């Protein structure tokens, strides 16, 4: 039976600031919170998917100083470009810098949360490209322009093919 991804638990320093960002800006809801084993340490659970009790949880017992440094990023899939554009709009006015990167197989936005954990939000393109691959994409381009530009930008890259072709081979390999 294949394992499916469920959640990440982050040690955090400033739970109020982190919860504000994850709920107000990223759209998570707090699904539960309580003290672990009745002790002093709280855990706060967040989800925005009806089938997951939590996708992210936070435990405010981080001791190290400076940016979180052992986690490159956590990534969230969105169901299409209009949902991704909704997240981009939610980030306007926040002091968060966005790095738009397409990996050929995704249109991604990379940001950092208030404690500088990396976050990727992405939607799928129709294609597969051998990884790693990446180019900056224009968040102001309309969908049709972006689609045409992305296809042209990766068409000559190794492994470029329809996403379904790659994933059906992967399914055979994993079977
Ligand atoms: Fe990623």
CSV table of C-alpha atoms and ligand atoms in Angstrom, one decimal:
chain,number,residue,atom,x,y,z
A,1,UNK,CA,0.0,0.0,0.0
A,2,UNK,CA,1.5,3.3,-1.0
A,3,UNK,CA,2.0,6.0,1.6
A,4,UNK,CA,0.3,9.3,0.9
A,5,UNK,CA,1.6,12.7,2.1
A,6,UNK,CA,-0.4,14.1,5.0
A,7,UNK,CA,1.2,16.8,7.1
A,8,UNK,CA,4.2,18.5,8.5
A,9,UNK,CA,4.8,19.6,12.1
A,10,UNK,CA,6.9,22.8,12.6
A,11,UNK,CA,8.6,23.9,15.8
A,12,UNK,CA,7.8,27.6,15.9
A,13,UNK,CA,8.9,30.6,18.1
A,14,UNK,CA,6.0,33.0,17.6
A,15,UNK,CA,2.8,31.0,17.3
A,16,UNK,CA,0.5,34.0,17.1
A,17,UNK,CA,2.4,35.5,14.1
A,18,UNK,CA,2.7,32.2,12.4
A,19,UNK,CA,-1.0,31.4,12.9
A,20,UNK,CA,-2.0,34.8,11.6
A,21,UNK,CA,0.0,34.2,8.4
A,22,UNK,CA,-1.1,30.6,7.8
A,23,UNK,CA,-4.8,31.4,8.5
A,24,UNK,CA,-5.4,35.0,7.2
A,25,UNK,CA,-3.0,34.9,4.2
A,26,UNK,CA,-2.6,31.2,3.2
A,27,UNK,CA,-6.2,30.2,4.0
A,28,UNK,CA,-5.8,27.5,6.7
A,29,UNK,CA,-8.3,26.9,9.5
A,30,UNK,CA,-7.3,25.8,13.0
A,31,UNK,CA,-8.9,22.4,13.4
A,32,UNK,CA,-7.7,21.6,16.9
A,33,UNK,CA,-5.3,22.8,19.6
A,34,UNK,CA,-4.3,21.6,22.9
A,35,UNK,CA,-1.5,20.7,25.3
A,36,UNK,CA,0.6,17.7,24.5
A,37,UNK,CA,0.1,15.0,27.1
A,38,UNK,CA,-1.4,17.7,29.4
A,39,UNK,CA,2.0,19.3,29.7
A,40,UNK,CA,3.3,22.8,28.9
A,41,UNK,CA,3.7,22.4,25.2
A,42,UNK,CA,0.8,23.3,23.0
A,43,UNK,CA,0.2,21.9,19.5
A,44,UNK,CA,-2.0,23.8,17.0
A,45,UNK,CA,-3.4,21.9,14.0
A,46,UNK,CA,-4.3,23.5,10.7
A,47,UNK,CA,-6.0,22.2,7.6
A,48,UNK,CA,-7.7,23.5,4.4
A,49,UNK,CA,-8.5,20.0,3.1
A,50,UNK,CA,-11.7,18.3,4.2
A,51,UNK,CA,-10.0,14.9,4.3
A,52,UNK,CA,-7.1,15.9,6.5
A,53,UNK,CA,-7.5,16.7,10.2
A,54,UNK,CA,-4.2,18.6,9.8
A,55,UNK,CA,-1.9,19.4,7.0
A,56,UNK,CA,0.3,21.6,9.1
A,57,UNK,CA,0.8,21.6,12.9
A,58,UNK,CA,2.8,24.0,15.0
A,59,UNK,CA,4.5,23.4,18.3
A,60,UNK,CA,5.8,26.7,19.9
A,61,UNK,CA,9.0,25.3,21.4
A,62,UNK,CA,11.6,26.3,18.8
A,63,UNK,CA,14.8,27.4,20.5
A,64,UNK,CA,17.2,28.2,17.7
A,65,UNK,CA,17.8,31.8,16.5
A,66,UNK,CA,17.6,33.1,13.0
A,67,UNK,CA,15.8,31.6,10.0
A,68,UNK,CA,14.6,28.0,10.2
A,69,UNK,CA,17.5,26.2,8.5
A,70,UNK,CA,16.9,22.5,8.2
A,71,UNK,CA,13.8,22.6,6.0
A,72,UNK,CA,14.1,23.7,2.3
A,73,UNK,CA,10.4,24.1,1.8
A,74,UNK,CA,7.0,22.6,2.2
A,75,UNK,CA,4.8,22.5,-0.9
A,76,UNK,CA,1.1,22.8,-1.4
A,77,UNK,CA,-0.7,21.8,-4.6
A,78,UNK,CA,-3.5,24.0,-5.8
A,79,UNK,CA,-6.3,22.9,-8.2
A,80,UNK,CA,-5.4,25.2,-11.1
A,81,UNK,CA,-4.1,28.6,-12.0
A,82,UNK,CA,-7.1,30.6,-10.8
A,83,UNK,CA,-6.6,29.1,-7.3
A,84,UNK,CA,-2.9,29.9,-7.5
A,85,UNK,CA,-3.7,33.4,-8.6
A,86,UNK,CA,-6.0,33.7,-5.6
A,87,UNK,CA,-3.0,32.9,-3.3
A,88,UNK,CA,-0.8,35.4,-5.1
A,89,UNK,CA,-3.5,38.1,-4.6
A,90,UNK,CA,-3.7,37.2,-0.9
A,91,UNK,CA,0.0,37.9,-0.6
A,92,UNK,CA,-0.2,41.4,-2.0
A,93,UNK,CA,0.3,43.9,0.8
A,94,UNK,CA,2.1,41.3,3.0
A,95,UNK,CA,5.8,41.9,3.5
A,96,UNK,CA,6.5,38.6,1.7
A,97,UNK,CA,8.7,38.4,-1.4
A,98,UNK,CA,7.5,36.0,-4.1
A,99,UNK,CA,9.7,34.0,-6.4
A,100,UNK,CA,7.7,32.7,-9.3
A,101,UNK,CA,9.4,29.6,-10.8
A,102,UNK,CA,8.0,27.1,-13.3
A,103,UNK,CA,9.6,23.7,-13.2
A,104,UNK,CA,8.0,22.9,-16.5
A,105,UNK,CA,5.7,20.4,-14.7
A,106,UNK,CA,4.5,23.1,-12.3
A,107,UNK,CA,3.8,26.8,-12.0
A,108,UNK,CA,5.1,27.6,-8.6
A,109,UNK,CA,5.4,30.5,-6.2
A,110,UNK,CA,8.1,30.3,-3.5
A,111,UNK,CA,7.7,32.4,-0.4
A,112,UNK,CA,8.9,32.3,3.2
A,113,UNK,CA,6.6,32.3,6.2
A,114,UNK,CA,7.3,34.7,9.1
A,115,UNK,CA,9.9,32.3,10.6
A,116,UNK,CA,11.5,31.9,7.1
A,117,UNK,CA,10.4,28.3,6.5
A,118,UNK,CA,10.2,27.9,2.7
A,119,UNK,CA,6.8,27.5,1.2
A,120,UNK,CA,6.0,26.5,-2.3
A,121,UNK,CA,2.4,26.8,-3.7
A,122,UNK,CA,1.9,25.4,-7.2
A,123,UNK,CA,-0.5,24.1,-9.8
A,124,UNK,CA,0.3,21.5,-12.4
A,125,UNK,CA,1.2,22.2,-16.0
A,126,UNK,CA,0.1,19.7,-18.6
A,127,UNK,CA,3.7,18.5,-19.1
A,128,UNK,CA,6.5,16.6,-17.6
A,129,UNK,CA,10.2,17.7,-17.9
A,130,UNK,CA,13.3,16.0,-16.5
A,131,UNK,CA,14.0,17.5,-13.1
A,132,UNK,CA,15.6,19.7,-11.8
A,133,UNK,CA,14.4,22.3,-14.2
A,134,UNK,CA,13.3,25.9,-13.6
A,135,UNK,CA,12.6,29.2,-15.2
A,136,UNK,CA,11.0,32.4,-13.9
A,137,UNK,CA,7.4,32.9,-15.0
A,138,UNK,CA,5.5,36.2,-15.3
A,139,UNK,CA,2.7,36.3,-12.8
A,140,UNK,CA,1.1,39.1,-14.8
A,141,UNK,CA,0.8,37.1,-18.0
A,142,UNK,CA,-2.8,35.8,-18.7
A,143,UNK,CA,-3.4,32.1,-18.7
A,144,UNK,CA,-3.3,31.6,-22.5
A,145,UNK,CA,0.0,33.6,-22.8
A,146,UNK,CA,1.5,31.7,-19.9
A,147,UNK,CA,0.5,28.3,-21.3
A,148,UNK,CA,2.0,29.1,-24.7
A,149,UNK,CA,5.2,30.6,-23.2
A,150,UNK,CA,5.7,27.7,-20.9
A,151,UNK,CA,5.3,25.1,-23.6
A,152,UNK,CA,7.7,26.9,-25.8
A,153,UNK,CA,10.2,27.5,-22.9
A,154,UNK,CA,10.4,23.7,-22.1
A,155,UNK,CA,9.6,22.0,-25.4
A,156,UNK,CA,13.3,21.5,-26.2
A,157,UNK,CA,14.3,20.5,-22.7
A,158,UNK,CA,15.2,16.8,-21.9
A,159,UNK,CA,12.2,14.6,-21.1
A,160,UNK,CA,9.5,17.0,-22.3
A,161,UNK,CA,6.3,15.1,-22.8
A,162,UNK,CA,2.6,15.0,-21.7
A,163,UNK,CA,2.2,14.6,-18.0
A,164,UNK,CA,0.0,11.6,-18.4
A,165,UNK,CA,2.8,9.7,-20.3
A,166,UNK,CA,5.3,10.2,-17.5
A,167,UNK,CA,2.8,9.3,-14.7
A,168,UNK,CA,1.6,6.2,-16.4
A,169,UNK,CA,5.2,5.0,-16.7
A,170,UNK,CA,5.8,5.9,-13.1
A,171,UNK,CA,2.7,3.9,-12.1
A,172,UNK,CA,4.2,0.9,-13.8
A,173,UNK,CA,7.5,1.3,-12.1
A,174,UNK,CA,5.9,1.7,-8.7
A,175,UNK,CA,3.5,-1.2,-9.2
B,1,LIG,FE1,9.2,21.8,-4.3
